[in-house]
Amino acid sequence: MNPGLVAVATLLALFAITFSFFNPQALFSPPHVPGSKDHLHAAQIIHLAGAVGPESLVFDAHGGGPYTGVADGRILKWEGEQQGWTEFAFTSSNRSDCRSPFAPELEHVCGRPLGLKFDKQSGDLYIADAYLGLKVVGSAGGLATNVVTEVEGQPLRFTNDMDISEEEDVIYFTESSTIFQRRQFMVVLLSGDRTGRLMKYDRSTKEVKVLLRDLAFPNGVALSKDGSFVLVAETSTCKILQLWLGGPKAGQVDTFAELPGFPDNIRRNSEGHFWVALHAKGSPFGKWVSSTPWAGKVMIKIGFNFKQLHSSFAGWKPHAAAIKLSERGEILEVLEDSEGKTLKFISEVEEKDGKLWIASVLMPFIGIYGL
Ligand SMILES: *[C@@H]1O[C@H](CO)[C@@H](O)[C@H](O)[C@H]1NC(C)=O
């Protein structure tokens, strides 16, 4: 008998047993989040001409931008309605084949900029490129140069996000997996991969130290306002982890928050609260499959395509959800576009002057929502 069929039958039987008390629709539906406000559909949209996947957004020290990294490897800058988007920087020097807005098979050639952060003093833009490592480019833009490309003798495999501590002169950054690359992010999520790391790059000594290992898809990174801890979104477990950097708890890791979905980037606002973008809320099936490695491995082995794998964990109804957390990890606010009318699969929420600027790793636009 075909081993694939046996696996499917086993998988289905186990679903049926595990979830027989659910109705099937509920199994794949994103949950209702208590206290959530279904307001994000009112966001204004700014389209990206000929580009998709603005994963992270950042403003420079003068309030210019936002800047965003897109799927073809470029970093674009928003210059306002009149000028629109302009090309600011890129992470790869070999861009002759990088013409398609979305070509995952070329990401290792073209670069795929994810997390972005400006150094406020120098005006330099730091870039976590999923394939090319940690990079930096001056305030005039152009070709970024290398900051960190390998750790412990191994090239970085899937750099994801970072935050800069200017007081300590260090950069905290994540590598989501040491095995899989960004284009296989679904495999990281569904196979139970726990090879992700949080690292610290010291700008004066140029040394990298691994702070946390064995993480399940570490993603967004944000320092607290006083620098006493750093947060890391662990996408596969739907958790935000808190690593204490100073004081009596230095070195300790706590669970800062457990979320109703899969967190992507975390960004601190001026009050010291944190906005977390959920790639998707977790349906009962999505949560089960992301916490049951064999199930995900079977689905991958059977040859489910990207769309099927994606909807198995993100639910069958695209939607957007953003969560504001206090400095102690309490949920202060949940904003949603529960029907995905305007926004879906959001990856970052950046608060500036009473507005939320909202990015998405899959969509061809950004959103602006007035608070
Ligand atoms: C540039 O990229 C192409 C693939 O698009 C590759 O074949 C070629 O070797 C690369 N050149 C350099 C100098 O890395």
Short mmCIF file of C-alpha atoms and ligand atoms in Angstrom, two decimals:
data_model
loop_
_atom_site.label_atom_id
_atom_site.label_comp_id
_atom_site.label_asym_id
_atom_site.label_seq_id
_atom_site.Cartn_x
_atom_site.Cartn_y
_atom_site.Cartn_z
CA MET A 1 0.00 0.00 0.00
CA ASN A 2 1.10 3.53 -0.72
CA PRO A 3 2.81 4.86 2.43
CA GLY A 4 1.40 8.32 1.66
CA LEU A 5 -2.13 6.96 1.79
CA VAL A 6 -1.46 5.14 5.04
CA ALA A 7 -0.10 8.35 6.49
CA VAL A 8 -3.14 10.34 5.32
CA ALA A 9 -5.52 7.78 6.73
CA THR A 10 -3.68 7.73 10.06
CA LEU A 11 -3.60 11.49 10.16
CA LEU A 12 -7.30 11.79 9.41
CA ALA A 13 -8.24 9.15 11.96
CA LEU A 14 -6.22 10.94 14.60
CA PHE A 15 -7.80 14.29 13.73
CA ALA A 16 -11.22 12.75 13.97
CA ILE A 17 -10.47 11.25 17.38
CA THR A 18 -8.71 14.32 18.70
CA PHE A 19 -11.29 16.77 17.48
CA SER A 20 -14.49 14.76 17.35
CA PHE A 21 -16.02 17.10 19.90
CA PHE A 22 -15.46 20.14 17.66
CA ASN A 23 -17.56 20.91 14.66
CA PRO A 24 -15.35 20.82 11.56
CA GLN A 25 -15.76 24.47 10.68
CA ALA A 26 -14.62 25.55 14.14
CA LEU A 27 -11.56 23.39 13.70
CA PHE A 28 -10.20 25.65 10.97
CA SER A 29 -11.71 28.95 12.08
CA PRO A 30 -9.64 31.59 13.82
CA PRO A 31 -10.89 31.98 17.40
CA HIS A 32 -12.81 34.95 18.73
CA VAL A 33 -10.52 36.99 21.00
CA PRO A 34 -12.33 38.42 24.04
CA GLY A 35 -12.31 42.23 24.14
CA SER A 36 -11.05 42.54 20.59
CA LYS A 37 -12.10 45.53 18.49
CA ASP A 38 -12.84 44.67 14.88
CA HIS A 39 -11.70 48.06 13.55
CA LEU A 40 -8.62 47.48 11.41
CA HIS A 41 -10.63 47.23 8.19
CA ALA A 42 -10.82 51.04 8.44
CA ALA A 43 -7.07 51.27 7.73
CA GLN A 44 -5.96 53.37 4.79
CA ILE A 45 -3.88 51.50 2.21
CA ILE A 46 -0.68 52.58 0.47
CA HIS A 47 0.11 50.31 -2.47
CA LEU A 48 3.64 49.29 -3.39
CA ALA A 49 4.08 49.69 -7.12
CA GLY A 50 5.61 46.48 -8.50
CA ALA A 51 6.61 45.08 -5.13
CA VAL A 52 5.19 42.81 -2.44
CA GLY A 53 5.85 41.73 1.10
CA PRO A 54 6.82 44.82 3.12
CA GLU A 55 7.76 42.78 6.21
CA SER A 56 9.11 45.51 8.51
CA LEU A 57 8.64 49.28 8.65
CA VAL A 58 10.93 51.86 10.17
CA PHE A 59 11.17 55.65 10.35
CA ASP A 60 14.50 57.48 10.40
CA ALA A 61 15.58 59.80 13.22
CA HIS A 62 14.00 62.78 11.41
CA GLY A 63 10.64 61.00 11.05
CA GLY A 64 11.27 60.31 7.35
CA GLY A 65 9.83 57.21 5.72
CA PRO A 66 8.72 54.67 6.52
CA TYR A 67 11.33 52.45 4.92
CA THR A 68 10.46 48.85 4.17
CA GLY A 69 12.15 45.75 2.77
CA VAL A 70 10.30 43.94 -0.02
CA ALA A 71 10.38 40.44 -1.53
CA ASP A 72 12.67 41.35 -4.47
CA GLY A 73 15.40 42.39 -2.01
CA ARG A 74 15.06 46.16 -2.19
CA ILE A 75 14.51 48.58 0.67
CA LEU A 76 12.03 51.25 -0.35
CA LYS A 77 11.31 54.62 1.22
CA TRP A 78 7.92 56.28 1.32
CA GLU A 79 8.35 59.94 0.31
CA GLY A 80 4.70 60.93 0.61
CA GLU A 81 1.79 61.04 -1.85
CA GLN A 82 3.61 63.18 -4.42
CA GLN A 83 6.78 61.14 -4.88
CA GLY A 84 5.51 57.79 -3.66
CA TRP A 85 8.03 55.00 -3.04
CA THR A 86 11.68 55.50 -3.96
CA GLU A 87 14.51 52.95 -3.97
CA PHE A 88 16.69 53.44 -0.93
CA ALA A 89 18.98 50.44 -0.50
CA PHE A 90 19.61 46.80 -1.32
CA THR A 91 21.51 43.96 0.34
CA SER A 92 22.81 42.07 -2.71
CA SER A 93 25.23 43.38 -5.34
CA ASN A 94 24.12 40.74 -7.84
CA ARG A 95 20.66 42.01 -8.77
CA SER A 96 20.55 41.47 -12.53
CA ASP A 97 18.01 38.61 -12.17
CA CYS A 98 15.97 40.32 -9.46
CA ARG A 99 13.16 41.69 -11.58
CA SER A 100 10.17 39.72 -10.40
CA PRO A 101 8.29 41.16 -7.41
CA PHE A 102 8.06 37.69 -5.86
CA ALA A 103 10.52 34.92 -6.69
CA PRO A 104 11.29 32.86 -3.57
CA GLU A 105 13.80 30.72 -5.51
CA LEU A 106 15.98 33.83 -6.04
CA GLU A 107 15.84 35.16 -2.49
CA HIS A 108 19.34 33.89 -1.64
CA VAL A 109 20.66 35.84 -4.67
CA CYS A 110 18.57 39.01 -4.37
CA GLY A 111 18.42 39.13 -0.57
CA ARG A 112 15.27 39.30 1.50
CA PRO A 113 15.39 42.18 3.99
CA LEU A 114 13.21 41.51 7.02
CA GLY A 115 13.75 43.44 10.29
CA LEU A 116 14.91 47.08 9.93
CA LYS A 117 16.20 49.47 12.60
CA PHE A 118 17.96 52.83 12.46
CA ASP A 119 20.86 53.67 14.72
CA LYS A 120 19.64 57.04 15.95
CA GLN A 121 23.10 58.50 16.52
CA SER A 122 24.83 57.57 13.27
CA GLY A 123 21.70 57.51 11.09
CA ASP A 124 22.78 54.11 9.73
CA LEU A 125 20.10 51.60 8.83
CA TYR A 126 20.64 48.06 10.13
CA ILE A 127 19.01 45.28 8.14
CA ALA A 128 18.30 41.67 9.12
CA ASP A 129 18.41 39.98 5.74
CA ALA A 130 16.93 36.48 5.88
CA TYR A 131 19.66 35.05 3.62
CA LEU A 132 22.58 37.46 3.79
CA GLY A 133 22.76 38.09 7.55
CA LEU A 134 23.00 41.31 9.46
CA LYS A 135 23.83 44.27 7.21
CA VAL A 136 24.17 48.03 7.48
CA VAL A 137 23.78 50.94 5.09
CA GLY A 138 24.48 54.64 5.61
CA SER A 139 21.79 57.31 5.65
CA ALA A 140 22.32 57.93 1.91
CA GLY A 141 21.33 54.33 1.10
CA GLY A 142 22.80 52.18 -1.67
CA LEU A 143 24.48 48.82 -1.22
CA ALA A 144 24.51 47.57 2.36
CA THR A 145 27.67 46.07 3.83
CA ASN A 146 28.11 43.03 6.05
CA VAL A 147 27.94 43.22 9.83
CA VAL A 148 27.46 39.54 10.77
CA THR A 149 27.37 36.73 8.22
CA GLU A 150 28.37 33.74 10.34
CA VAL A 151 28.17 32.61 13.93
CA GLU A 152 30.26 29.86 15.54
CA GLY A 153 31.79 29.15 12.13
CA GLN A 154 28.45 28.56 10.38
CA PRO A 155 26.80 30.99 7.95
CA LEU A 156 23.57 32.53 9.23
CA ARG A 157 20.71 30.59 7.71
CA PHE A 158 17.55 32.59 8.43
CA THR A 159 18.20 35.97 10.07
CA ASN A 160 14.92 37.56 10.98
CA ASP A 161 14.73 40.60 13.25
CA MET A 162 16.75 42.79 15.59
CA ASP A 163 16.80 45.64 18.06
CA ILE A 164 19.66 47.99 18.86
CA SER A 165 20.77 48.98 22.35
CA GLU A 166 22.68 52.20 21.82
CA GLU A 167 23.65 52.39 25.53
CA GLU A 168 25.21 48.92 25.48
CA ASP A 169 26.39 49.36 21.86
CA VAL A 170 24.99 45.94 20.98
CA ILE A 171 22.45 44.49 18.55
CA TYR A 172 20.10 41.71 19.62
CA PHE A 173 19.00 39.59 16.67
CA THR A 174 17.23 36.34 15.86
CA GLU A 175 17.97 33.49 13.53
CA SER A 176 14.69 31.63 13.05
CA SER A 177 16.32 28.32 12.13
CA THR A 178 19.84 27.04 11.60
CA ILE A 179 18.52 24.38 9.17
CA PHE A 180 15.77 25.90 7.05
CA GLN A 181 15.72 29.11 5.04
CA ARG A 182 13.02 31.74 4.86
CA ARG A 183 11.34 30.32 1.79
CA GLN A 184 10.74 27.18 3.90
CA PHE A 185 9.24 29.06 6.82
CA MET A 186 6.20 26.80 6.76
CA VAL A 187 8.48 23.82 7.36
CA VAL A 188 10.08 25.59 10.33
CA LEU A 189 6.62 26.08 11.76
CA LEU A 190 5.14 22.68 10.98
CA SER A 191 8.09 20.34 11.51
CA GLY A 192 8.68 21.27 15.15
CA ASP A 193 12.04 22.84 14.30
CA ARG A 194 13.75 24.09 17.46
CA THR A 195 17.07 25.26 16.14
CA GLY A 196 16.38 29.00 16.35
CA ARG A 197 18.58 31.38 18.33
CA LEU A 198 18.72 34.80 19.91
CA MET A 199 22.12 36.43 19.61
CA LYS A 200 23.93 39.55 20.65
CA TYR A 201 26.42 41.39 18.45
CA ASP A 202 28.83 43.69 20.25
CA ARG A 203 29.65 46.59 17.93
CA SER A 204 32.92 47.52 19.65
CA THR A 205 34.47 44.03 19.85
CA LYS A 206 32.57 42.72 16.76
CA GLU A 207 31.84 39.52 18.67
CA VAL A 208 28.62 37.55 18.54
CA LYS A 209 27.33 35.71 21.58
CA VAL A 210 24.48 33.18 21.44
CA LEU A 211 22.10 34.09 24.27
CA LEU A 212 19.30 31.55 23.69
CA ARG A 213 19.27 28.34 21.66
CA ASP A 214 16.68 25.67 20.79
CA LEU A 215 13.94 28.22 20.12
CA ALA A 216 10.85 27.34 18.07
CA PHE A 217 10.86 29.90 15.23
CA PRO A 218 12.22 32.97 17.05
CA ASN A 219 11.02 35.98 15.12
CA GLY A 220 10.47 39.61 16.28
CA VAL A 221 12.82 41.25 18.79
CA ALA A 222 12.21 44.30 21.01
CA LEU A 223 14.10 45.80 23.94
CA SER A 224 12.21 47.27 26.88
CA LYS A 225 12.28 51.04 27.27
CA ASP A 226 14.76 50.86 30.18
CA GLY A 227 16.83 48.12 28.54
CA SER A 228 16.27 45.69 31.44
CA PHE A 229 14.91 42.94 29.20
CA VAL A 230 14.56 41.89 25.59
CA LEU A 231 11.47 40.22 24.12
CA VAL A 232 11.53 37.52 21.46
CA ALA A 233 8.45 36.30 19.62
CA GLU A 234 8.46 32.51 19.40
CA THR A 235 6.14 32.03 16.44
CA SER A 236 5.55 28.28 16.63
CA THR A 237 4.56 28.30 20.31
CA CYS A 238 2.44 31.51 20.11
CA LYS A 239 4.52 32.95 22.94
CA ILE A 240 6.55 36.06 23.67
CA LEU A 241 9.66 35.18 25.66
CA GLN A 242 11.36 37.66 27.98
CA LEU A 243 15.10 37.48 28.58
CA TRP A 244 16.25 39.58 31.52
CA LEU A 245 19.43 41.49 30.71
CA GLY A 246 20.17 43.19 34.01
CA GLY A 247 19.21 43.19 37.68
CA PRO A 248 18.67 40.17 39.93
CA LYS A 249 16.96 38.15 37.17
CA ALA A 250 19.71 38.68 34.56
CA GLY A 251 19.92 35.65 32.27
CA GLN A 252 16.50 34.30 33.28
CA VAL A 253 13.89 33.59 30.59
CA ASP A 254 10.20 34.07 31.40
CA THR A 255 7.08 33.67 29.32
CA PHE A 256 6.03 37.30 28.85
CA ALA A 257 2.74 36.60 27.08
CA GLU A 258 0.79 33.74 25.54
CA LEU A 259 -1.05 34.90 22.46
CA PRO A 260 -4.12 33.73 20.55
CA GLY A 261 -2.05 33.32 17.38
CA PHE A 262 1.36 33.24 15.72
CA PRO A 263 3.42 36.36 16.53
CA ASP A 264 5.69 38.02 13.98
CA ASN A 265 7.44 41.32 14.77
CA ILE A 266 7.24 43.23 18.08
CA ARG A 267 7.65 47.01 18.18
CA ARG A 268 7.79 49.23 21.25
CA ASN A 269 5.86 52.50 21.27
CA SER A 270 6.97 55.73 22.97
CA GLU A 271 5.17 54.75 26.19
CA GLY A 272 7.12 51.52 26.46
CA HIS A 273 4.22 49.28 25.41
CA PHE A 274 4.65 46.67 22.72
CA TRP A 275 2.65 46.09 19.53
CA VAL A 276 2.76 42.51 18.33
CA ALA A 277 1.55 41.65 14.85
CA LEU A 278 0.04 38.18 14.53
CA HIS A 279 0.69 36.50 11.21
CA ALA A 280 -2.59 34.74 11.92
CA LYS A 281 -4.72 33.77 14.86
CA GLY A 282 -4.38 30.11 15.67
CA SER A 283 -7.32 27.91 14.72
CA PRO A 284 -7.62 24.77 16.88
CA PHE A 285 -6.16 22.79 13.99
CA GLY A 286 -3.37 25.33 13.41
CA LYS A 287 -2.34 25.26 17.06
CA TRP A 288 -2.47 21.48 17.12
CA VAL A 289 -0.45 21.00 13.94
CA SER A 290 2.20 23.55 14.96
CA SER A 291 2.65 21.81 18.33
CA THR A 292 2.55 18.25 16.93
CA PRO A 293 5.68 17.84 14.79
CA TRP A 294 4.76 14.45 13.30
CA ALA A 295 1.49 15.82 11.93
CA GLY A 296 3.22 18.69 10.16
CA LYS A 297 5.95 16.37 8.88
CA VAL A 298 3.33 14.05 7.40
CA MET A 299 1.63 16.98 5.66
CA ILE A 300 4.96 18.14 4.24
CA LYS A 301 5.87 14.61 3.14
CA ILE A 302 2.53 14.07 1.41
CA GLY A 303 3.38 17.12 -0.67
CA PHE A 304 0.82 19.68 0.46
CA ASN A 305 1.61 22.89 -1.38
CA PHE A 306 2.39 26.25 0.21
CA LYS A 307 -1.22 27.39 0.12
CA GLN A 308 -2.53 24.20 1.70
CA LEU A 309 0.13 24.18 4.42
CA HIS A 310 -0.40 27.87 5.04
CA SER A 311 -4.16 27.65 5.40
CA SER A 312 -3.79 24.62 7.65
CA PHE A 313 -2.18 26.76 10.32
CA ALA A 314 -3.38 30.25 9.42
CA GLY A 315 -7.02 29.16 9.06
CA TRP A 316 -9.20 29.22 5.99
CA LYS A 317 -10.31 32.79 6.52
CA PRO A 318 -7.56 35.41 6.04
CA HIS A 319 -7.64 38.07 8.75
CA ALA A 320 -5.44 40.54 10.62
CA ALA A 321 -4.81 40.86 14.35
CA ALA A 322 -2.57 43.20 16.35
CA ILE A 323 -2.06 43.03 20.09
CA LYS A 324 -0.76 45.74 22.42
CA LEU A 325 1.06 44.46 25.51
CA SER A 326 2.01 46.38 28.63
CA GLU A 327 5.55 46.42 30.02
CA ARG A 328 4.46 43.49 32.16
CA GLY A 329 3.01 41.47 29.32
CA GLU A 330 -0.68 42.14 29.96
CA ILE A 331 -2.89 42.43 26.88
CA LEU A 332 -3.97 46.08 26.71
CA GLU A 333 -5.69 46.11 23.35
CA VAL A 334 -6.55 43.76 20.51
CA LEU A 335 -7.32 45.23 17.10
CA GLU A 336 -8.56 43.08 14.26
CA ASP A 337 -9.77 42.98 10.72
CA SER A 338 -11.49 39.69 11.41
CA GLU A 339 -12.82 39.27 7.87
CA GLY A 340 -9.61 40.35 6.18
CA LYS A 341 -11.52 43.10 4.35
CA THR A 342 -8.52 45.43 4.19
CA LEU A 343 -5.60 43.75 5.93
CA LYS A 344 -4.36 40.20 6.32
CA PHE A 345 -1.25 38.27 7.40
CA ILE A 346 0.29 41.31 9.05
CA SER A 347 3.92 41.17 10.14
CA GLU A 348 4.56 44.42 12.01
CA VAL A 349 2.77 47.29 13.70
CA GLU A 350 4.73 50.50 14.21
CA GLU A 351 3.07 53.27 16.24
CA LYS A 352 3.92 56.85 15.35
CA ASP A 353 2.08 60.09 16.15
CA GLY A 354 -1.26 58.47 16.90
CA LYS A 355 -1.18 56.17 13.90
CA LEU A 356 -0.36 52.53 13.43
CA TRP A 357 1.70 51.73 10.34
CA ILE A 358 1.05 48.12 9.45
CA ALA A 359 3.26 45.84 7.36
CA SER A 360 2.64 42.42 5.80
CA VAL A 361 5.11 39.81 4.63
CA LEU A 362 2.69 38.63 1.92
CA MET A 363 0.64 41.62 0.75
CA PRO A 364 1.53 44.28 -1.86
CA PHE A 365 0.69 47.25 0.41
CA ILE A 366 1.02 48.75 3.87
CA GLY A 367 -1.83 49.98 6.06
CA ILE A 368 -2.20 53.12 8.18
CA TYR A 369 -4.72 53.05 10.99
CA GLY A 370 -5.60 56.15 13.04
CA LEU A 371 -5.80 55.33 16.77
C1 LIG B 1 24.63 36.17 -9.65
O1 LIG B 1 23.41 35.45 -9.58
C2 LIG B 1 23.25 34.45 -10.53
C3 LIG B 1 21.88 33.84 -10.34
O2 LIG B 1 20.90 34.80 -10.55
C4 LIG B 1 24.35 33.40 -10.40
O3 LIG B 1 24.22 32.43 -11.41
C5 LIG B 1 25.71 34.06 -10.46
O4 LIG B 1 26.70 33.12 -10.18
C6 LIG B 1 25.78 35.20 -9.45
N1 LIG B 1 27.04 35.91 -9.59
C7 LIG B 1 27.85 36.18 -8.60
C8 LIG B 1 29.09 36.96 -8.91
O5 LIG B 1 27.62 35.82 -7.44
#
